Amino acid sequence: MRNRRPLLAPAILSLALLQMLPAAAQAGDSEFHSLVERMSDYYQKRPMRFMGWMNFFANRFTPGGVSNFQMAIFDGVEASPTHPSEDFESSLASLVGPSYQPFVNVHNVRSGEWTCIYTRESGKERIEMLIISIDASDAVLMKMLLKPEAMREWVDDPLERGRDARRGAQEAQHSQP
Amino acid sequence: MNARHKIIRTTGLAAFFGAMLLGASGLPAFGQNPRLDIKNLEALSKKASEVVDVNLDGPLLKLASKFMTHEDDREALQIIKNLKGVYVKSFTFEKPGDYSPADVEAIRSQLQPPAWSRIVSARSKRDGENAEIYLMTAADGGNVLGMAVICAEPKELTVVNLVGPVDIDKLSQLEGKMGIPRLGEHGDESDQKPGGHRAKP
């Protein structure tokens, strides 16, 4: 019994911490949280569950220069591929707010998928990037912090990075159960 | 002085000062804008399989220049510092012939004299690629106020619009950056007019 106690306490503590992690990851950025709420209102859908866990693990595997990765997936949204582009872009812009500047838009005409990328300065030479990718049935919201080296890649080739973001969002959607 | 004379005099003075202001500010002739309307090229958008828009202006452009710290970015940085905006619209098509030269007219129609002039037109018969560069200069023919590049390939059409002063000789420094295609890859035939001479569009 004397030998078990030292093992039990850290185990309980670890378990408690693990339980708290998703909530911490979700609540870590209140602005992201309120954006998720606004998207929830817009689509009349709640984001998929367990995103806190996913964000926690995703942050361990983000590419160099990317940090504070957060993501929310809205499954089964009614996003028609026949959105009039101007209306759609302006409704997204009002959703993300005026502090974000539109940077790259990728529209796949055949599938009706839109990927809109917004940025803003975040002090200490960091850029906050917001990626919203929407297809006929799902919407993905991603937010991350970019260091100069990561932003440089975007400035060098925004077209290809925008396509990468679209593919990344697609993979995130398809990897969901 | 009666009321009629007063109105004529006021209007005349306003017109005089207005004309002076226009002349002094180096505004483009006939109200043409260095910023092209490339946001909605509906006819092309409907035919394309993919449309990509890039907007780099205002604070984002300033921010982008902060990140260009490499040694080989130095000259590009000099250009970007003076720019007000970089706008790129790229259309990808599923197969050659999905868009016609007439579709490009929606862009070309905005690049008309006297403000805009085509300074380079290069065509590769082998690859079916075509690149055109247009410059917008101030009404007095002095400062460059903007630039447009139309880069047409069989399955891809890219329109680049630089707003602000651009040194044409240093344009190559921006090739391959910010979505601007590499123009050196086009080059079987060209009617290049260096030194700002105006070519008939």
Short mmCIF file of C-alpha atoms in Angstrom, two decimals:
data_model
loop_
_atom_site.label_atom_id
_atom_site.label_comp_id
_atom_site.label_asym_id
_atom_site.label_seq_id
_atom_site.Cartn_x
_atom_site.Cartn_y
_atom_site.Cartn_z
CA MET A 1 0.00 0.00 0.00
CA ARG A 2 2.85 2.33 0.85
CA ASN A 3 4.30 1.77 -2.64
CA ARG A 4 1.06 2.43 -4.48
CA ARG A 5 0.29 5.91 -3.09
CA PRO A 6 3.12 7.78 -4.79
CA LEU A 7 1.98 6.33 -8.12
CA LEU A 8 -1.71 6.94 -7.54
CA ALA A 9 -1.45 10.65 -6.80
CA PRO A 10 0.38 11.62 -10.03
CA ALA A 11 -1.94 9.34 -11.99
CA ILE A 12 -5.04 11.10 -10.61
CA LEU A 13 -3.43 14.48 -11.18
CA SER A 14 -2.51 13.57 -14.77
CA LEU A 15 -6.01 12.33 -15.44
CA ALA A 16 -7.50 15.52 -14.02
CA LEU A 17 -5.15 17.62 -16.14
CA LEU A 18 -5.98 15.63 -19.25
CA GLN A 19 -9.66 16.15 -18.58
CA MET A 20 -9.08 19.87 -18.31
CA LEU A 21 -6.98 20.17 -21.46
CA PRO A 22 -9.74 20.24 -24.06
CA ALA A 23 -11.60 22.88 -22.14
CA ALA A 24 -8.42 24.88 -21.72
CA ALA A 25 -7.64 24.63 -25.40
CA GLN A 26 -11.15 25.71 -26.28
CA ALA A 27 -11.33 28.54 -23.83
CA GLY A 28 -7.74 29.64 -24.50
CA ASP A 29 -8.85 32.20 -27.07
CA SER A 30 -12.08 33.87 -26.18
CA GLU A 31 -12.14 35.69 -29.51
CA PHE A 32 -11.97 32.40 -31.39
CA HIS A 33 -14.68 31.10 -29.15
CA SER A 34 -16.94 34.05 -29.93
CA LEU A 35 -16.22 33.59 -33.64
CA VAL A 36 -17.28 29.97 -33.30
CA GLU A 37 -20.44 31.21 -31.59
CA ARG A 38 -21.12 33.63 -34.43
CA MET A 39 -20.63 30.86 -36.96
CA SER A 40 -22.93 28.66 -34.92
CA ASP A 41 -25.60 31.34 -35.09
CA TYR A 42 -25.00 31.87 -38.78
CA TYR A 43 -25.28 28.20 -39.67
CA GLN A 44 -27.67 27.27 -36.87
CA LYS A 45 -25.33 24.41 -36.00
CA ARG A 46 -23.06 23.58 -33.13
CA PRO A 47 -19.42 22.72 -33.93
CA MET A 48 -18.37 19.11 -33.71
CA ARG A 49 -17.44 17.87 -30.27
CA PHE A 50 -13.96 16.99 -29.01
CA MET A 51 -12.37 19.82 -31.00
CA GLY A 52 -10.44 20.83 -27.88
CA TRP A 53 -8.65 17.49 -27.90
CA MET A 54 -7.98 17.73 -31.60
CA ASN A 55 -6.60 21.24 -31.29
CA PHE A 56 -4.40 20.15 -28.41
CA PHE A 57 -2.84 17.38 -30.46
CA ALA A 58 -2.76 19.40 -33.68
CA ASN A 59 -0.62 22.01 -31.94
CA ARG A 60 2.00 19.32 -31.37
CA PHE A 61 2.28 18.73 -35.10
CA THR A 62 1.92 22.17 -36.65
CA PRO A 63 4.59 23.07 -39.22
CA GLY A 64 7.44 25.41 -38.33
CA GLY A 65 6.47 28.97 -37.59
CA VAL A 66 2.84 28.10 -36.85
CA SER A 67 1.45 28.10 -33.33
CA ASN A 68 -1.77 28.59 -31.36
CA PHE A 69 -3.65 26.46 -33.84
CA GLN A 70 -7.38 26.27 -33.21
CA MET A 71 -10.05 24.65 -35.29
CA ALA A 72 -13.79 24.16 -35.29
CA ILE A 73 -15.74 22.01 -37.73
CA PHE A 74 -19.41 22.50 -38.47
CA ASP A 75 -20.84 19.37 -39.95
CA GLY A 76 -23.95 19.28 -42.12
CA VAL A 77 -24.28 23.01 -42.72
CA GLU A 78 -26.49 24.22 -45.50
CA ALA A 79 -23.89 26.01 -47.56
CA SER A 80 -25.08 26.00 -51.11
CA PRO A 81 -22.46 25.96 -53.84
CA THR A 82 -24.59 28.48 -55.69
CA HIS A 83 -23.75 31.32 -53.32
CA PRO A 84 -23.56 34.59 -55.20
CA SER A 85 -19.87 35.32 -54.66
CA GLU A 86 -20.24 38.94 -53.60
CA ASP A 87 -22.93 38.20 -51.02
CA PHE A 88 -21.07 35.24 -49.67
CA GLU A 89 -17.78 37.07 -49.29
CA SER A 90 -19.40 40.07 -47.65
CA SER A 91 -21.35 37.90 -45.22
CA LEU A 92 -18.13 36.10 -44.27
CA ALA A 93 -16.33 39.43 -43.88
CA SER A 94 -19.01 40.70 -41.50
CA LEU A 95 -18.79 37.41 -39.63
CA VAL A 96 -15.04 37.69 -38.99
CA GLY A 97 -15.21 41.41 -38.23
CA PRO A 98 -13.40 44.46 -39.57
CA SER A 99 -10.10 43.80 -37.79
CA TYR A 100 -9.31 41.01 -40.22
CA GLN A 101 -8.23 41.83 -43.75
CA PRO A 102 -9.09 39.49 -46.62
CA PHE A 103 -5.87 38.03 -48.02
CA VAL A 104 -6.58 35.01 -50.23
CA ASN A 105 -9.82 33.53 -51.56
CA VAL A 106 -9.91 30.18 -53.30
CA HIS A 107 -13.15 29.19 -54.98
CA ASN A 108 -13.51 25.78 -56.50
CA VAL A 109 -16.29 26.40 -58.97
CA ARG A 110 -17.13 22.75 -59.63
CA SER A 111 -17.48 21.68 -56.01
CA GLY A 112 -18.71 25.06 -54.81
CA GLU A 113 -16.07 25.08 -52.12
CA TRP A 114 -14.83 28.40 -50.77
CA THR A 115 -11.70 28.98 -48.75
CA CYS A 116 -11.31 32.51 -47.43
CA ILE A 117 -8.15 33.52 -45.63
CA TYR A 118 -7.99 36.61 -43.46
CA THR A 119 -5.04 38.09 -41.62
CA ARG A 120 -4.21 40.75 -39.10
CA GLU A 121 -1.17 41.89 -37.17
CA SER A 122 -0.74 40.37 -33.77
CA GLY A 123 2.19 42.27 -32.31
CA LYS A 124 5.73 41.01 -31.86
CA GLU A 125 5.97 40.45 -35.62
CA ARG A 126 3.31 37.80 -35.61
CA ILE A 127 0.36 37.43 -37.91
CA GLU A 128 -2.96 35.99 -36.93
CA MET A 129 -4.46 34.00 -39.74
CA LEU A 130 -8.05 32.96 -39.98
CA ILE A 131 -9.08 30.35 -42.52
CA ILE A 132 -12.70 29.62 -43.27
CA SER A 133 -13.36 26.78 -45.66
CA ILE A 134 -16.88 25.90 -46.67
CA ASP A 135 -18.18 23.29 -49.05
CA ALA A 136 -21.64 22.01 -49.80
CA SER A 137 -22.05 20.37 -46.41
CA ASP A 138 -19.26 21.34 -43.99
CA ALA A 139 -17.61 24.49 -42.70
CA VAL A 140 -14.16 24.56 -41.14
CA LEU A 141 -12.81 27.47 -39.13
CA MET A 142 -9.11 27.59 -38.36
CA LYS A 143 -7.11 30.19 -36.56
CA MET A 144 -3.35 30.24 -36.09
CA LEU A 145 -0.43 32.46 -35.29
CA LEU A 146 2.32 32.77 -37.87
CA LYS A 147 5.91 33.72 -37.28
CA PRO A 148 7.72 35.76 -39.96
CA GLU A 149 9.23 32.68 -41.63
CA ALA A 150 5.79 31.11 -42.04
CA MET A 151 4.23 34.35 -43.28
CA ARG A 152 7.05 34.75 -45.77
CA GLU A 153 5.98 31.51 -47.42
CA TRP A 154 2.47 32.93 -47.77
CA VAL A 155 3.75 36.17 -49.28
CA ASP A 156 6.04 34.30 -51.65
CA ASP A 157 3.29 32.13 -53.06
CA PRO A 158 -0.17 33.05 -51.74
CA LEU A 159 -1.92 31.16 -54.54
CA GLU A 160 -0.33 27.82 -53.73
CA ARG A 161 -0.52 28.35 -49.96
CA GLY A 162 -4.22 29.17 -50.38
CA ARG A 163 -4.71 25.91 -52.26
CA ASP A 164 -2.76 24.10 -49.51
CA ALA A 165 -5.11 25.61 -46.93
CA ARG A 166 -8.10 24.38 -48.91
CA ARG A 167 -6.63 20.87 -49.09
CA GLY A 168 -5.83 21.00 -45.36
CA ALA A 169 -9.41 21.96 -44.55
CA GLN A 170 -10.70 19.16 -46.77
CA GLU A 171 -8.50 16.64 -44.99
CA ALA A 172 -9.67 17.91 -41.61
CA GLN A 173 -13.29 17.46 -42.70
CA HIS A 174 -12.72 13.98 -44.06
CA SER A 175 -10.73 12.82 -41.05
CA GLN A 176 -13.75 13.42 -38.83
CA PRO A 177 -15.72 10.37 -37.74
CA MET B 1 -23.25 92.18 -57.83
CA ASN B 2 -26.46 90.30 -58.33
CA ALA B 3 -27.04 86.68 -57.33
CA ARG B 4 -26.52 85.33 -60.88
CA HIS B 5 -23.08 86.93 -61.22
CA LYS B 6 -22.16 85.62 -57.79
CA ILE B 7 -23.02 82.04 -58.78
CA ILE B 8 -21.07 82.31 -62.05
CA ARG B 9 -18.04 83.72 -60.24
CA THR B 10 -18.12 81.06 -57.51
CA THR B 11 -18.52 78.26 -60.05
CA GLY B 12 -15.69 79.65 -62.15
CA LEU B 13 -13.36 79.87 -59.15
CA ALA B 14 -14.28 76.34 -58.06
CA ALA B 15 -13.58 75.00 -61.56
CA PHE B 16 -10.25 76.85 -61.69
CA PHE B 17 -9.05 75.50 -58.33
CA GLY B 18 -10.41 72.06 -59.18
CA ALA B 19 -8.40 72.00 -62.40
CA MET B 20 -5.28 73.17 -60.53
CA LEU B 21 -5.70 70.45 -57.93
CA LEU B 22 -6.14 67.78 -60.58
CA GLY B 23 -3.02 68.89 -62.39
CA ALA B 24 -0.94 69.07 -59.23
CA SER B 25 -1.97 65.73 -57.82
CA GLY B 26 -0.85 63.73 -60.86
CA LEU B 27 -4.23 62.12 -61.22
CA PRO B 28 -4.72 59.75 -64.13
CA ALA B 29 -6.34 61.16 -67.22
CA PHE B 30 -10.09 60.89 -67.72
CA GLY B 31 -10.67 59.52 -64.24
CA GLN B 32 -9.24 56.08 -65.02
CA ASN B 33 -8.27 54.12 -61.97
CA PRO B 34 -4.98 52.30 -61.36
CA ARG B 35 -7.00 49.76 -59.36
CA LEU B 36 -8.70 47.45 -61.82
CA ASP B 37 -12.06 45.92 -61.22
CA ILE B 38 -10.89 42.31 -61.18
CA LYS B 39 -13.03 41.23 -58.28
CA ASN B 40 -15.92 40.05 -60.35
CA LEU B 41 -15.08 38.80 -63.77
CA GLU B 42 -18.23 36.75 -63.84
CA ALA B 43 -17.94 35.32 -67.34
CA LEU B 44 -14.50 33.95 -66.60
CA SER B 45 -15.40 32.81 -63.10
CA LYS B 46 -18.24 30.70 -64.46
CA LYS B 47 -15.99 28.95 -66.96
CA ALA B 48 -13.10 28.34 -64.57
CA SER B 49 -12.67 25.29 -62.41
CA GLU B 50 -10.90 27.31 -59.75
CA VAL B 51 -10.62 31.02 -59.01
CA VAL B 52 -8.02 32.41 -56.63
CA ASP B 53 -7.98 36.01 -55.40
CA VAL B 54 -5.05 37.56 -53.61
CA ASN B 55 -5.35 40.96 -51.94
CA LEU B 56 -2.27 42.52 -50.44
CA ASP B 57 -2.92 46.10 -49.53
CA GLY B 58 -2.89 48.61 -46.71
CA PRO B 59 -1.58 47.25 -43.42
CA LEU B 60 -1.12 43.73 -44.80
CA LEU B 61 1.24 44.96 -47.51
CA LYS B 62 3.23 46.90 -44.92
CA LEU B 63 3.30 43.82 -42.78
CA ALA B 64 4.41 41.62 -45.68
CA SER B 65 7.34 43.91 -46.30
CA LYS B 66 8.47 43.39 -42.69
CA PHE B 67 8.86 39.71 -43.38
CA MET B 68 10.99 40.15 -46.47
CA THR B 69 14.24 40.11 -44.59
CA HIS B 70 16.29 37.88 -46.86
CA GLU B 71 19.21 39.36 -48.73
CA ASP B 72 17.67 38.53 -52.12
CA ASP B 73 14.46 40.36 -51.16
CA ARG B 74 16.15 43.74 -50.90
CA GLU B 75 15.18 45.09 -54.33
CA ALA B 76 11.68 43.63 -54.17
CA LEU B 77 11.28 45.34 -50.83
CA GLN B 78 12.14 48.72 -52.36
CA ILE B 79 9.28 48.27 -54.83
CA ILE B 80 6.78 46.99 -52.28
CA LYS B 81 7.46 49.86 -49.88
CA ASN B 82 6.06 52.31 -52.42
CA LEU B 83 3.09 50.21 -53.50
CA LYS B 84 -0.44 50.76 -52.26
CA GLY B 85 -1.72 47.37 -53.25
CA VAL B 86 -1.04 44.11 -55.04
CA TYR B 87 -4.08 42.31 -56.40
CA VAL B 88 -3.96 38.99 -58.19
CA LYS B 89 -6.77 37.02 -59.73
CA SER B 90 -6.00 33.63 -61.16
CA PHE B 91 -8.38 31.40 -63.10
CA THR B 92 -7.65 27.73 -63.68
CA PHE B 93 -9.53 25.90 -66.38
CA GLU B 94 -10.05 22.21 -66.85
CA LYS B 95 -8.90 22.08 -70.45
CA PRO B 96 -7.42 24.36 -73.11
CA GLY B 97 -10.06 26.37 -74.92
CA ASP B 98 -12.35 26.69 -71.90
CA TYR B 99 -11.93 30.44 -72.13
CA SER B 100 -11.70 32.60 -75.20
CA PRO B 101 -9.70 35.74 -75.97
CA ALA B 102 -13.03 37.59 -75.86
CA ASP B 103 -13.34 36.71 -72.16
CA VAL B 104 -10.12 38.58 -71.48
CA GLU B 105 -11.72 41.69 -72.95
CA ALA B 106 -13.43 42.38 -69.62
CA ILE B 107 -9.96 43.15 -68.30
CA ARG B 108 -8.49 44.73 -71.42
CA SER B 109 -11.43 47.12 -71.71
CA GLN B 110 -10.27 48.71 -68.44
CA LEU B 111 -6.75 49.17 -69.76
CA GLN B 112 -7.50 51.79 -72.35
CA PRO B 113 -5.55 54.87 -73.39
CA PRO B 114 -4.90 57.61 -72.57
CA ALA B 115 -4.07 56.58 -69.01
CA TRP B 116 -3.12 52.97 -69.71
CA SER B 117 -0.63 51.87 -72.31
CA ARG B 118 0.63 48.44 -73.20
CA ILE B 119 4.39 48.35 -72.93
CA VAL B 120 5.07 44.64 -73.39
CA SER B 121 3.31 41.89 -75.27
CA ALA B 122 5.09 38.56 -75.45
CA ARG B 123 3.70 35.47 -77.09
CA SER B 124 4.98 31.94 -77.13
CA LYS B 125 3.59 30.09 -80.13
CA ARG B 126 5.04 26.84 -78.87
CA ASP B 127 3.29 26.86 -75.50
CA GLY B 128 0.34 29.08 -76.40
CA GLU B 129 1.31 31.45 -73.62
CA ASN B 130 0.79 35.15 -73.79
CA ALA B 131 1.90 37.91 -71.44
CA GLU B 132 1.01 41.58 -71.60
CA ILE B 133 2.15 44.38 -69.35
CA TYR B 134 0.29 47.67 -69.12
CA LEU B 135 1.34 50.83 -67.32
CA MET B 136 -0.78 53.64 -66.06
CA THR B 137 0.94 56.98 -65.97
CA ALA B 138 -0.16 60.35 -64.61
CA ALA B 139 -1.96 62.73 -66.96
CA ASP B 140 1.27 64.66 -67.45
CA GLY B 141 2.96 61.43 -68.60
CA GLY B 142 5.30 61.43 -65.61
CA ASN B 143 4.76 59.16 -62.63
CA VAL B 144 3.73 55.55 -63.00
CA LEU B 145 0.53 55.13 -60.99
CA GLY B 146 -0.10 51.47 -61.55
CA MET B 147 0.62 48.39 -63.56
CA ALA B 148 -1.36 45.48 -64.90
CA VAL B 149 -0.11 42.13 -66.12
CA ILE B 150 -2.24 39.67 -68.05
CA CYS B 151 -0.66 36.27 -68.24
CA ALA B 152 -2.65 33.86 -70.37
CA GLU B 153 -1.83 30.17 -70.65
CA PRO B 154 -4.00 27.51 -72.26
CA LYS B 155 -5.40 26.36 -68.91
CA GLU B 156 -4.65 29.32 -66.69
CA LEU B 157 -5.27 33.04 -66.79
CA THR B 158 -3.69 35.35 -64.25
CA VAL B 159 -4.32 39.06 -63.87
CA VAL B 160 -1.98 41.07 -61.67
CA ASN B 161 -2.68 44.64 -60.68
CA LEU B 162 -0.05 46.70 -58.89
CA VAL B 163 -1.31 50.02 -57.55
CA GLY B 164 1.28 52.66 -56.82
CA PRO B 165 4.57 53.69 -58.36
CA VAL B 166 6.40 50.82 -60.04
CA ASP B 167 9.80 50.82 -61.66
CA ILE B 168 9.33 48.63 -64.73
CA ASP B 169 13.03 47.79 -64.78
CA LYS B 170 12.71 46.26 -61.34
CA LEU B 171 9.51 44.35 -62.01
CA SER B 172 11.51 41.15 -62.41
CA GLN B 173 12.29 41.35 -58.69
CA LEU B 174 8.63 40.70 -57.94
CA GLU B 175 8.28 37.76 -60.33
CA GLY B 176 7.36 34.62 -58.47
CA LYS B 177 6.38 36.58 -55.36
CA MET B 178 2.92 37.49 -54.06
CA GLY B 179 1.23 35.47 -56.79
CA ILE B 180 2.92 37.38 -59.61
CA PRO B 181 3.81 34.90 -62.36
CA ARG B 182 7.30 34.56 -63.77
CA LEU B 183 7.13 36.63 -66.92
CA GLY B 184 10.56 35.62 -68.16
CA GLU B 185 9.09 32.27 -69.13
CA HIS B 186 7.17 33.89 -71.99
CA GLY B 187 9.19 34.95 -74.88
CA ASP B 188 9.04 33.78 -78.47
CA GLU B 189 7.71 37.04 -79.83
CA SER B 190 7.43 40.37 -78.11
CA ASP B 191 6.70 43.97 -78.90
CA GLN B 192 8.51 45.28 -75.87
CA LYS B 193 8.66 49.05 -75.71
CA PRO B 194 11.15 49.96 -73.03
CA GLY B 195 11.45 53.44 -71.63
CA GLY B 196 7.78 54.05 -71.26
CA HIS B 197 6.97 54.49 -74.96
CA ARG B 198 3.33 53.90 -75.57
CA ALA B 199 2.36 51.01 -77.78
CA LYS B 200 -1.01 50.74 -79.41
CA PRO B 201 -3.09 48.33 -77.39
#
